[in-house]
Amino acid sequence: MSEHGPQRWVGDWSARRRALSPDRIGLVDATSGAEYTYRQLDRRANGCARLLADHGVTREGGADPDAGGRVAVLSRNRPEFVDLFFATGKTGGVLAPLSHRLAPPELGTLLDDVAPSLLVVEEPFADDAAEALADADIDCPVRSLATAGETTWDRLDESLPTDRSPYDGPTLEPADPHLFLHTGGSTGTPKETVVSHEAIVWNATNTVTAWGLRPDDVTPLTFPMFHTGGWNVLTVPVFHMGGTVVLAREFDPGEVLELIEARSATLLVAVPAVLRMMVDHDRWAETDLSTLRLAKSGGGPCRESVLSAWWDRGVDLSQGYGLTECGPNNFAMPDDWPREKADTVGVPNVHVDVRIVDDTGVELPRGEVGELHLRSPHAATEYWHRPEETAATFRDDGWLATGDLARIDDDGYVSIEGRKKNMYISGGENVFPAEVEDAVSAHPKVEDAVVVPVDDDQWGEVGRAVVVGDDSLTLDELASFLDGRLARYKRPRDLVFVSALPRSGPDKIDRDAVADEYGC
């Protein structure tokens, strides 16, 4: 084996982990019941790397993403996804997961953008993939991930070389890309974010050091692997430590509860909707949650009622913050953090710098609301083939403009006030929907709410609350409830009840869709 193989710190995750803990269980497939040690995962990745190399999914020409091959994947969470992650690390190729929730025309546009050398499709999405390929201007080989019965294309597992010996890959640099992760945009084609090996390593390091990950940690994966949450929230950091990740094709709240108990899970990160559904599930009261050492909510504000339900069960649930472009693990709660800070995302992780700026880029003092900027070696590099949007987000001065409004209190805790574009002005006062939504959702008749601005002759704009809950709630009743909780100018002046709020990404509320239908 050459000096440029797995001895390099960049890329070959599975060989390094195998060398340290070959017999530890690294991955559990809850759907099939299969368990894989790090030795087995590395052998699988070696075979997969040889297949990728045969199809040109390798690294060439330095840190220019255009110089390397890419493998696109359209699938639910499966062990083969992990094989492809470890294998692209070995070959220097790029793994580009695609959301199976997208329509064929959207998939076709993404395929044109990614231009993969190989496409891997789980069989349930074969028809969508075929339609997308017919619309796309690419011609690449396709391999199937079987579920049952016949497959549309040659099976991936039957195409793998039998040679599982160590794979001698190319020389890689920290800045070389490893993942293309598309953002969960609700209008237009999502942007592909280029994430380097270095960014992945630093995010894992930040997570381990700030969240206190350990080699014996076990976590159920609640995010899809086409999302940054599927890789960078816990999967790669847990692999970094030699822990165990439990995945499944589909996770419902009851199954997550079952797995926490059956697998003695120690870590849990999920979006607020999943955490709430777990609380409401029939298994909630009887499930043993005592092994959970850390639990975090991400992907949007978590209501106080949900947080309290977990605290009542002895679980130290807190809120996190991240985005595809940076991290996504940027903050943590200090030891013995006070419950009155529960509406914050904590303080910056060890290797994360934070500032709050006004519209001119001037840094604001503590307590004032402005745009959140982050700076860390775990930030992504660029948006793929989007130079103008890259320049606006990945700034020349090294800071990343998140587009989110935030403030830092006197104790250094950061509160997220919502998207910059969602803020509205009522009677000359700035209104941040996230604050209003938290207050409205505390009402016992409200399950969830989104507040959007609507035109008003007197105040310019006022808030309309789009609510999931008991439609007997009146505006006067809500106003009385909010008295003393929220300034008058912030209170919604209209109520609309819906059976469900639209979602984008992993159970994340699609605010743009709500605003388009119910806003100005």
Short mmCIF file of C-alpha atoms in Angstrom, two decimals:
data_model
loop_
_atom_site.label_atom_id
_atom_site.label_comp_id
_atom_site.label_asym_id
_atom_site.label_seq_id
_atom_site.Cartn_x
_atom_site.Cartn_y
_atom_site.Cartn_z
CA MET A 1 0.00 0.00 0.00
CA SER A 2 1.39 3.40 -0.96
CA GLU A 3 1.98 6.30 1.37
CA HIS A 4 -1.00 8.03 -0.20
CA GLY A 5 -3.54 5.39 0.83
CA PRO A 6 -5.37 5.13 4.15
CA GLN A 7 -2.40 6.61 6.04
CA ARG A 8 -3.67 10.02 4.95
CA TRP A 9 -5.88 11.64 7.59
CA VAL A 10 -8.27 12.88 4.91
CA GLY A 11 -10.73 10.57 3.27
CA ASP A 12 -10.35 7.02 4.47
CA TRP A 13 -12.59 7.11 7.54
CA SER A 14 -13.41 3.42 7.58
CA ALA A 15 -9.81 2.15 7.42
CA ARG A 16 -8.75 4.44 10.26
CA ARG A 17 -11.71 3.45 12.41
CA ARG A 18 -11.17 -0.24 11.59
CA ALA A 19 -7.56 0.05 12.74
CA LEU A 20 -8.70 1.41 16.11
CA SER A 21 -11.84 -0.61 16.81
CA PRO A 22 -12.35 -3.39 14.25
CA ASP A 23 -14.87 -5.40 16.27
CA ARG A 24 -17.12 -2.60 17.49
CA ILE A 25 -20.57 -2.38 15.95
CA GLY A 26 -20.55 0.75 13.80
CA LEU A 27 -23.87 0.39 12.02
CA VAL A 28 -27.20 -1.30 12.67
CA ASP A 29 -29.85 -1.67 10.00
CA ALA A 30 -33.06 -1.72 12.03
CA THR A 31 -35.10 -2.64 8.96
CA SER A 32 -33.25 -5.90 8.29
CA GLY A 33 -31.76 -6.45 11.75
CA ALA A 34 -28.23 -6.64 10.30
CA GLU A 35 -25.27 -5.36 12.33
CA TYR A 36 -21.91 -4.34 10.88
CA THR A 37 -18.59 -4.02 12.68
CA TYR A 38 -16.08 -1.43 11.57
CA ARG A 39 -14.03 -4.23 10.03
CA GLN A 40 -17.02 -5.27 7.93
CA LEU A 41 -17.85 -1.68 7.01
CA ASP A 42 -14.30 -1.12 5.80
CA ARG A 43 -14.33 -4.30 3.71
CA ARG A 44 -17.65 -3.29 2.15
CA ALA A 45 -16.24 0.16 1.42
CA ASN A 46 -13.13 -1.30 -0.24
CA GLY A 47 -15.27 -3.26 -2.69
CA CYS A 48 -17.50 -0.27 -3.29
CA ALA A 49 -14.48 1.97 -3.89
CA ARG A 50 -13.27 -0.32 -6.68
CA LEU A 51 -16.66 -0.12 -8.36
CA LEU A 52 -16.65 3.67 -8.09
CA ALA A 53 -13.15 3.85 -9.53
CA ASP A 54 -14.28 1.74 -12.51
CA HIS A 55 -16.94 4.37 -13.19
CA GLY A 56 -14.65 7.37 -12.77
CA VAL A 57 -15.88 8.44 -9.34
CA THR A 58 -12.38 9.44 -8.33
CA ARG A 59 -10.38 12.57 -7.58
CA GLU A 60 -8.40 14.41 -10.19
CA GLY A 61 -6.83 17.82 -10.42
CA GLY A 62 -6.71 19.26 -6.91
CA ALA A 63 -9.50 21.03 -5.05
CA ASP A 64 -11.57 22.02 -8.12
CA PRO A 65 -14.88 20.15 -7.75
CA ASP A 66 -15.24 20.02 -11.55
CA ALA A 67 -12.14 17.84 -11.73
CA GLY A 68 -13.58 14.84 -9.87
CA GLY A 69 -16.25 12.24 -10.46
CA ARG A 70 -19.52 12.13 -8.54
CA VAL A 71 -21.98 9.41 -7.53
CA ALA A 72 -25.59 10.51 -7.06
CA VAL A 73 -27.89 8.48 -4.80
CA LEU A 74 -31.69 8.44 -4.72
CA SER A 75 -32.61 6.30 -1.75
CA ARG A 76 -33.94 6.09 1.76
CA ASN A 77 -31.49 5.41 4.58
CA ARG A 78 -29.66 2.13 3.93
CA PRO A 79 -26.26 0.58 4.74
CA GLU A 80 -25.27 1.07 1.09
CA PHE A 81 -25.42 4.81 1.67
CA VAL A 82 -22.74 4.42 4.33
CA ASP A 83 -20.71 2.19 1.99
CA LEU A 84 -20.78 4.93 -0.64
CA PHE A 85 -19.77 7.60 1.88
CA PHE A 86 -16.75 5.59 3.03
CA ALA A 87 -15.94 4.55 -0.55
CA THR A 88 -15.94 8.10 -1.94
CA GLY A 89 -13.60 8.98 0.91
CA LYS A 90 -11.21 6.34 -0.39
CA THR A 91 -11.45 7.26 -4.10
CA GLY A 92 -11.63 11.01 -3.65
CA GLY A 93 -14.96 11.11 -5.46
CA VAL A 94 -17.99 13.09 -4.33
CA LEU A 95 -21.18 11.66 -2.84
CA ALA A 96 -24.27 13.61 -3.98
CA PRO A 97 -27.44 12.43 -2.22
CA LEU A 98 -30.73 13.42 -3.89
CA SER A 99 -34.02 13.89 -2.07
CA HIS A 100 -36.52 11.17 -2.90
CA ARG A 101 -39.23 13.70 -2.02
CA LEU A 102 -38.54 15.76 -5.14
CA ALA A 103 -40.63 15.46 -8.30
CA PRO A 104 -39.02 13.97 -11.44
CA PRO A 105 -38.53 17.36 -13.17
CA GLU A 106 -36.72 18.67 -10.10
CA LEU A 107 -34.60 15.52 -9.94
CA GLY A 108 -33.77 15.90 -13.62
CA THR A 109 -32.55 19.45 -13.08
CA LEU A 110 -30.42 18.33 -10.13
CA LEU A 111 -28.94 15.47 -12.14
CA ASP A 112 -27.95 17.93 -14.86
CA ASP A 113 -26.36 20.13 -12.22
CA VAL A 114 -24.47 17.32 -10.45
CA ALA A 115 -23.57 15.46 -13.66
CA PRO A 116 -22.83 12.16 -11.89
CA SER A 117 -20.58 9.46 -13.29
CA LEU A 118 -22.84 6.89 -11.61
CA LEU A 119 -26.40 6.99 -10.30
CA VAL A 120 -27.60 4.63 -7.55
CA VAL A 121 -31.37 4.29 -7.15
CA GLU A 122 -33.40 2.43 -4.55
CA GLU A 123 -36.03 0.44 -6.41
CA PRO A 124 -39.13 2.22 -5.00
CA PHE A 125 -37.93 5.38 -6.77
CA ALA A 126 -37.03 3.73 -10.09
CA ASP A 127 -39.93 5.24 -12.01
CA ASP A 128 -39.13 8.76 -10.77
CA ALA A 129 -35.46 8.25 -11.61
CA ALA A 130 -36.26 6.98 -15.11
CA GLU A 131 -38.50 9.98 -15.77
CA ALA A 132 -35.85 12.34 -14.41
CA LEU A 133 -33.16 10.77 -16.59
CA ALA A 134 -35.40 11.13 -19.64
CA ASP A 135 -35.65 14.88 -18.94
CA ALA A 136 -31.97 15.33 -18.07
CA ASP A 137 -29.13 15.99 -20.50
CA ILE A 138 -26.85 13.33 -19.03
CA ASP A 139 -26.17 9.72 -19.83
CA CYS A 140 -24.70 7.78 -16.92
CA PRO A 141 -24.86 4.16 -15.77
CA VAL A 142 -27.42 3.31 -13.08
CA ARG A 143 -27.33 0.66 -10.35
CA SER A 144 -30.32 -0.46 -8.29
CA LEU A 145 -30.72 -1.00 -4.57
CA ALA A 146 -33.16 -3.88 -4.35
CA THR A 147 -36.11 -4.07 -2.02
CA ALA A 148 -38.10 -7.04 -3.34
CA GLY A 149 -38.58 -8.74 -6.68
CA GLU A 150 -37.03 -7.60 -9.95
CA THR A 151 -34.89 -4.49 -10.32
CA THR A 152 -34.98 -1.92 -13.09
CA TRP A 153 -31.22 -1.79 -13.54
CA ASP A 154 -28.32 -4.06 -12.58
CA ARG A 155 -28.13 -4.50 -8.83
CA LEU A 156 -25.41 -2.61 -6.99
CA ASP A 157 -24.56 -5.54 -4.73
CA GLU A 158 -24.16 -7.89 -7.70
CA SER A 159 -21.90 -5.39 -9.49
CA LEU A 160 -19.36 -5.09 -6.68
CA PRO A 161 -15.88 -6.58 -7.19
CA THR A 162 -15.02 -9.49 -4.94
CA ASP A 163 -11.71 -7.88 -3.92
CA ARG A 164 -12.23 -6.37 -0.45
CA SER A 165 -8.56 -5.79 0.35
CA PRO A 166 -7.38 -2.27 1.32
CA TYR A 167 -7.97 0.22 -1.48
CA ASP A 168 -5.00 2.39 -2.41
CA GLY A 169 -6.58 5.74 -3.25
CA PRO A 170 -5.22 9.02 -4.57
CA THR A 171 -3.56 11.78 -2.59
CA LEU A 172 -6.26 14.00 -1.15
CA GLU A 173 -6.13 17.45 0.37
CA PRO A 174 -8.31 18.79 3.18
CA ALA A 175 -10.03 21.24 0.82
CA ASP A 176 -11.09 18.51 -1.63
CA PRO A 177 -14.88 18.11 -1.81
CA HIS A 178 -16.53 15.01 -0.35
CA LEU A 179 -20.26 15.81 -0.20
CA PHE A 180 -22.71 17.72 -2.36
CA LEU A 181 -25.67 18.44 -0.05
CA HIS A 182 -28.59 20.34 -1.49
CA THR A 183 -30.41 22.91 0.56
CA GLY A 184 -34.09 22.45 1.33
CA GLY A 185 -35.29 25.33 -0.81
CA SER A 186 -39.04 25.49 -1.30
CA THR A 187 -39.04 27.38 -4.59
CA GLY A 188 -36.89 26.59 -7.58
CA THR A 189 -34.21 23.94 -7.71
CA PRO A 190 -32.29 23.47 -4.43
CA LYS A 191 -28.69 24.67 -4.37
CA GLU A 192 -25.91 22.10 -4.09
CA THR A 193 -23.57 22.98 -1.22
CA VAL A 194 -19.97 21.79 -1.63
CA VAL A 195 -18.69 20.28 1.63
CA SER A 196 -14.99 19.45 1.89
CA HIS A 197 -13.24 16.67 3.79
CA GLU A 198 -11.84 19.30 6.15
CA ALA A 199 -15.29 20.72 6.90
CA ILE A 200 -16.65 17.26 7.72
CA VAL A 201 -13.72 16.52 10.04
CA TRP A 202 -14.01 19.85 11.82
CA ASN A 203 -17.76 19.50 12.31
CA ALA A 204 -17.17 16.08 13.85
CA THR A 205 -14.47 17.56 16.07
CA ASN A 206 -16.73 20.41 17.18
CA THR A 207 -19.51 17.97 17.96
CA VAL A 208 -17.30 15.60 19.93
CA THR A 209 -15.69 18.36 21.99
CA ALA A 210 -18.82 20.43 22.66
CA TRP A 211 -21.44 17.70 23.01
CA GLY A 212 -19.20 15.21 24.81
CA LEU A 213 -19.52 12.24 22.45
CA ARG A 214 -18.04 8.91 23.59
CA PRO A 215 -16.97 5.61 21.99
CA ASP A 216 -19.92 3.79 23.56
CA ASP A 217 -22.55 6.17 22.19
CA VAL A 218 -25.53 4.77 20.28
CA THR A 219 -27.93 6.92 18.27
CA PRO A 220 -30.97 6.29 16.10
CA LEU A 221 -30.73 8.29 12.87
CA THR A 222 -33.93 10.33 12.49
CA PHE A 223 -32.81 12.48 9.53
CA PRO A 224 -32.77 11.42 5.87
CA MET A 225 -29.34 10.92 4.34
CA PHE A 226 -30.04 13.41 1.56
CA HIS A 227 -29.95 16.07 4.28
CA THR A 228 -26.98 17.47 6.18
CA GLY A 229 -28.66 16.13 9.33
CA GLY A 230 -28.32 12.61 7.98
CA TRP A 231 -24.53 12.89 7.92
CA ASN A 232 -23.13 15.75 9.92
CA VAL A 233 -25.42 16.08 12.94
CA LEU A 234 -24.51 12.74 14.50
CA THR A 235 -23.65 10.02 11.96
CA VAL A 236 -20.13 11.10 11.06
CA PRO A 237 -19.30 12.43 14.55
CA VAL A 238 -20.38 9.08 16.05
CA PHE A 239 -18.29 7.19 13.47
CA HIS A 240 -15.46 9.55 14.41
CA MET A 241 -15.64 8.17 17.96
CA GLY A 242 -16.30 4.54 17.03
CA GLY A 243 -19.89 4.54 18.27
CA THR A 244 -23.00 2.98 16.77
CA VAL A 245 -25.53 4.48 14.35
CA VAL A 246 -28.93 2.80 13.95
CA LEU A 247 -30.74 3.52 10.69
CA ALA A 248 -33.95 2.36 9.02
CA ARG A 249 -35.77 2.96 5.73
CA GLU A 250 -38.55 4.79 7.54
CA PHE A 251 -38.63 5.96 11.15
CA ASP A 252 -41.92 6.65 12.83
CA PRO A 253 -42.01 8.09 16.36
CA GLY A 254 -43.03 4.78 17.91
CA GLU A 255 -40.12 2.98 16.29
CA VAL A 256 -37.69 5.63 17.52
CA LEU A 257 -39.00 5.13 21.06
CA GLU A 258 -38.70 1.37 20.68
CA LEU A 259 -35.12 1.63 19.43
CA ILE A 260 -34.08 3.98 22.24
CA GLU A 261 -35.09 1.32 24.74
CA ALA A 262 -34.02 -1.78 22.78
CA ARG A 263 -30.60 -0.37 21.81
CA SER A 264 -29.97 1.63 25.02
CA ALA A 265 -29.52 4.75 22.92
CA THR A 266 -27.46 7.50 24.50
CA LEU A 267 -27.91 10.29 21.93
CA LEU A 268 -30.95 11.62 20.11
CA VAL A 269 -31.30 14.55 17.72
CA ALA A 270 -34.56 15.17 15.87
CA VAL A 271 -36.68 17.96 14.46
CA PRO A 272 -39.34 19.45 16.78
CA ALA A 273 -42.20 17.74 14.94
CA VAL A 274 -40.71 14.29 15.57
CA LEU A 275 -40.00 15.08 19.22
CA ARG A 276 -43.58 16.24 19.67
CA MET A 277 -44.98 13.13 17.96
CA MET A 278 -42.89 10.97 20.27
CA VAL A 279 -44.38 12.74 23.28
CA ASP A 280 -47.89 12.17 21.91
CA HIS A 281 -47.28 8.49 21.09
CA ASP A 282 -48.92 5.69 23.06
CA ARG A 283 -45.47 4.26 23.91
CA TRP A 284 -44.21 7.52 25.45
CA ALA A 285 -45.08 6.88 29.09
CA GLU A 286 -43.85 3.27 29.13
CA THR A 287 -40.58 3.73 27.21
CA ASP A 288 -37.38 3.66 29.25
CA LEU A 289 -35.50 6.84 28.32
CA SER A 290 -32.95 6.60 31.13
CA THR A 291 -30.02 5.78 28.83
CA LEU A 292 -30.35 9.05 26.89
CA ARG A 293 -27.43 11.24 27.90
CA LEU A 294 -28.00 14.02 25.38
CA ALA A 295 -31.00 15.05 23.30
CA LYS A 296 -31.25 18.02 20.98
CA SER A 297 -33.89 19.60 18.80
CA GLY A 298 -32.90 21.07 15.46
CA GLY A 299 -34.44 22.36 12.25
CA GLY A 300 -36.64 25.04 13.80
CA PRO A 301 -37.87 26.35 17.16
CA CYS A 302 -38.96 23.74 19.68
CA ARG A 303 -41.99 24.71 21.75
CA GLU A 304 -41.68 24.99 25.53
CA SER A 305 -44.37 22.36 26.03
CA VAL A 306 -42.31 19.80 24.11
CA LEU A 307 -39.12 20.68 25.97
CA SER A 308 -40.92 20.39 29.30
CA ALA A 309 -42.34 16.97 28.41
CA TRP A 310 -38.83 15.63 27.85
CA TRP A 311 -37.47 17.31 30.97
CA ASP A 312 -40.25 15.70 32.97
CA ARG A 313 -38.91 12.32 31.81
CA GLY A 314 -35.39 13.24 32.99
CA VAL A 315 -33.99 13.93 29.50
CA ASP A 316 -31.81 17.03 29.10
CA LEU A 317 -33.36 18.23 25.83
CA SER A 318 -32.12 21.53 24.43
CA GLN A 319 -32.24 23.37 21.13
CA GLY A 320 -29.50 23.41 18.53
CA TYR A 321 -28.82 25.44 15.44
CA GLY A 322 -27.17 24.66 12.15
CA LEU A 323 -27.41 24.90 8.41
CA THR A 324 -26.10 22.97 5.44
CA GLU A 325 -23.63 25.73 4.67
CA CYS A 326 -21.96 25.71 8.07
CA GLY A 327 -21.64 22.80 10.42
CA PRO A 328 -24.45 22.02 11.09
CA ASN A 329 -23.40 21.82 14.77
CA ASN A 330 -22.51 25.34 15.86
CA PHE A 331 -23.73 25.71 19.45
CA ALA A 332 -24.00 23.77 22.67
CA MET A 333 -25.46 24.21 26.14
CA PRO A 334 -22.90 24.69 28.93
CA ASP A 335 -22.75 22.31 31.86
CA ASP A 336 -25.68 22.78 34.23
CA TRP A 337 -27.31 25.34 31.95
CA PRO A 338 -30.30 27.15 33.53
CA ARG A 339 -33.76 26.29 32.21
CA GLU A 340 -34.53 29.98 31.62
CA LYS A 341 -32.08 29.76 28.71
CA ALA A 342 -34.14 27.02 27.01
CA ASP A 343 -35.33 29.41 24.28
CA THR A 344 -31.72 29.90 23.16
CA VAL A 345 -29.41 27.60 21.21
CA GLY A 346 -26.62 27.96 23.75
CA VAL A 347 -23.11 29.29 23.30
CA PRO A 348 -20.73 28.78 20.36
CA ASN A 349 -18.88 25.49 20.03
CA VAL A 350 -15.15 25.42 20.61
CA HIS A 351 -14.12 26.19 17.03
CA VAL A 352 -16.95 28.53 16.01
CA ASP A 353 -16.88 32.33 15.95
CA VAL A 354 -20.15 34.29 16.06
CA ARG A 355 -21.10 37.87 15.36
CA ILE A 356 -24.35 39.82 14.89
CA VAL A 357 -24.34 42.54 12.23
CA ASP A 358 -26.69 45.21 10.92
CA ASP A 359 -27.67 45.68 7.27
CA THR A 360 -24.40 47.47 6.55
CA GLY A 361 -22.25 44.71 8.04
CA VAL A 362 -21.37 46.60 11.25
CA GLU A 363 -21.19 44.38 14.31
CA LEU A 364 -23.93 45.06 16.84
CA PRO A 365 -23.60 45.10 20.64
CA ARG A 366 -25.08 42.34 22.78
CA GLY A 367 -28.83 42.38 23.12
CA GLU A 368 -29.51 43.81 19.65
CA VAL A 369 -31.03 41.77 16.83
CA GLY A 370 -29.22 41.49 13.53
CA GLU A 371 -28.02 38.93 11.00
CA LEU A 372 -26.09 35.98 12.39
CA HIS A 373 -22.64 35.46 10.89
CA LEU A 374 -20.57 32.35 11.60
CA ARG A 375 -16.89 31.59 11.05
CA SER A 376 -15.47 28.10 11.44
CA PRO A 377 -13.25 25.59 9.63
CA HIS A 378 -16.37 23.40 9.34
CA ALA A 379 -18.06 25.80 6.90
CA ALA A 380 -18.76 24.60 3.36
CA THR A 381 -16.87 25.96 0.38
CA GLU A 382 -19.45 27.25 -2.09
CA TYR A 383 -22.71 26.68 -3.87
CA TRP A 384 -22.08 24.49 -6.89
CA HIS A 385 -22.20 26.60 -10.08
CA ARG A 386 -23.87 29.53 -8.24
CA PRO A 387 -21.20 32.27 -8.15
CA GLU A 388 -23.49 35.16 -7.18
CA GLU A 389 -25.18 33.27 -4.34
CA THR A 390 -21.80 31.95 -3.24
CA ALA A 391 -20.43 35.49 -2.99
CA ALA A 392 -23.43 36.64 -0.95
CA THR A 393 -23.19 33.79 1.58
CA PHE A 394 -19.51 32.78 1.70
CA ARG A 395 -18.00 36.21 2.25
CA ASP A 396 -14.49 37.28 1.29
CA ASP A 397 -13.72 38.20 4.90
CA GLY A 398 -14.14 34.55 5.99
CA TRP A 399 -17.56 34.98 7.60
CA LEU A 400 -20.65 33.08 6.48
CA ALA A 401 -23.86 35.10 6.24
CA THR A 402 -26.63 32.81 7.49
CA GLY A 403 -29.64 34.94 6.55
CA ASP A 404 -30.99 34.32 10.07
CA LEU A 405 -31.70 36.99 12.64
CA ALA A 406 -30.28 36.46 16.11
CA ARG A 407 -29.13 38.21 19.26
CA ILE A 408 -26.57 37.44 21.96
CA ASP A 409 -27.57 38.06 25.57
CA ASP A 410 -25.31 39.32 28.34
CA ASP A 411 -24.36 35.74 29.29
CA GLY A 412 -23.28 34.87 25.75
CA TYR A 413 -26.30 32.71 24.88
CA VAL A 414 -27.56 33.06 21.31
CA SER A 415 -31.26 33.29 20.42
CA ILE A 416 -32.48 32.73 16.87
CA GLU A 417 -35.19 35.25 15.99
CA GLY A 418 -36.11 33.88 12.56
CA ARG A 419 -35.14 34.37 8.95
CA LYS A 420 -34.07 37.86 7.95
CA LYS A 421 -36.50 37.82 5.04
CA ASN A 422 -39.41 36.84 7.34
CA MET A 423 -39.13 39.85 9.66
CA TYR A 424 -41.83 42.45 9.15
CA ILE A 425 -42.48 45.97 10.44
CA SER A 426 -45.73 46.84 12.18
CA GLY A 427 -46.28 50.48 13.11
CA GLY A 428 -42.55 51.12 12.82
CA GLU A 429 -41.64 48.23 15.13
CA ASN A 430 -39.70 45.13 14.02
CA VAL A 431 -41.62 41.90 14.55
CA PHE A 432 -39.84 38.55 14.51
CA PRO A 433 -42.28 35.71 13.74
CA ALA A 434 -40.37 33.09 15.76
CA GLU A 435 -41.01 34.99 18.99
CA VAL A 436 -44.72 35.37 18.21
CA GLU A 437 -45.04 31.71 17.20
CA ASP A 438 -43.51 30.56 20.47
CA ALA A 439 -46.03 32.60 22.44
CA VAL A 440 -49.03 31.52 20.33
CA SER A 441 -48.02 27.84 20.44
CA ALA A 442 -47.98 27.93 24.23
CA HIS A 443 -51.80 28.17 24.17
CA PRO A 444 -53.30 24.76 25.04
CA LYS A 445 -55.56 24.82 21.96
CA VAL A 446 -52.61 25.33 19.58
CA GLU A 447 -50.47 22.44 18.30
CA ASP A 448 -48.34 24.48 15.91
CA ALA A 449 -48.37 27.91 14.31
CA VAL A 450 -46.69 30.02 11.66
CA VAL A 451 -47.04 33.80 11.67
CA VAL A 452 -46.90 35.68 8.36
CA PRO A 453 -47.34 39.39 7.64
CA VAL A 454 -50.41 40.77 5.88
CA ASP A 455 -51.05 44.32 4.69
CA ASP A 456 -52.85 46.68 7.06
CA ASP A 457 -54.07 50.22 6.30
CA GLN A 458 -53.24 51.52 9.77
CA TRP A 459 -50.04 49.71 10.76
CA GLY A 460 -48.56 48.86 7.38
CA GLU A 461 -48.25 45.17 8.24
CA VAL A 462 -49.71 42.98 10.97
CA GLY A 463 -49.37 39.31 11.78
CA ARG A 464 -51.66 36.50 10.68
CA ALA A 465 -51.34 33.27 12.66
CA VAL A 466 -51.80 30.12 10.60
CA VAL A 467 -52.66 27.54 13.24
CA VAL A 468 -52.95 23.78 13.60
CA GLY A 469 -55.18 23.07 16.60
CA ASP A 470 -58.64 23.50 18.06
CA ASP A 471 -60.55 25.86 15.75
CA SER A 472 -62.80 26.98 18.60
CA LEU A 473 -59.98 29.32 19.62
CA THR A 474 -61.01 32.93 19.00
CA LEU A 475 -58.83 35.95 18.39
CA ASP A 476 -60.09 37.58 21.60
CA GLU A 477 -59.29 34.42 23.57
CA LEU A 478 -55.79 34.36 22.11
CA ALA A 479 -55.29 38.06 22.82
CA SER A 480 -56.22 37.54 26.46
CA PHE A 481 -53.79 34.64 26.69
CA LEU A 482 -50.99 36.74 25.18
CA ASP A 483 -51.63 39.68 27.51
CA GLY A 484 -48.46 40.08 29.55
CA ARG A 485 -46.60 37.59 27.35
CA LEU A 486 -46.25 39.60 24.16
CA ALA A 487 -46.31 43.30 23.26
CA ARG A 488 -49.58 44.40 21.64
CA TYR A 489 -47.97 45.28 18.30
CA LYS A 490 -46.60 41.74 18.04
CA ARG A 491 -49.92 39.98 18.57
CA PRO A 492 -51.61 38.40 15.54
CA ARG A 493 -54.59 40.32 14.22
CA ASP A 494 -56.02 37.36 12.32
CA LEU A 495 -56.33 33.59 12.76
CA VAL A 496 -56.48 30.92 10.07
CA PHE A 497 -56.88 27.25 10.97
CA VAL A 498 -55.40 24.47 8.84
CA SER A 499 -55.30 20.71 9.28
CA ALA A 500 -51.54 20.58 8.69
CA LEU A 501 -48.67 22.90 7.85
CA PRO A 502 -46.70 22.18 4.65
CA ARG A 503 -43.28 20.66 5.15
CA SER A 504 -39.96 20.84 3.34
CA GLY A 505 -36.85 18.84 4.18
CA PRO A 506 -36.98 16.47 7.17
CA ASP A 507 -40.33 17.52 8.68
CA LYS A 508 -39.35 21.18 8.54
CA ILE A 509 -42.19 23.69 8.13
CA ASP A 510 -42.23 25.22 4.65
CA ARG A 511 -42.63 28.84 5.68
CA ASP A 512 -42.47 30.12 2.12
CA ALA A 513 -45.44 27.96 1.12
CA VAL A 514 -47.42 29.26 4.11
CA ALA A 515 -46.53 32.87 3.26
CA ASP A 516 -47.42 32.38 -0.41
CA GLU A 517 -50.91 31.13 0.47
CA TYR A 518 -51.78 33.16 3.56
CA GLY A 519 -49.45 36.18 3.56
CA CYS A 520 -49.36 39.50 1.75
#
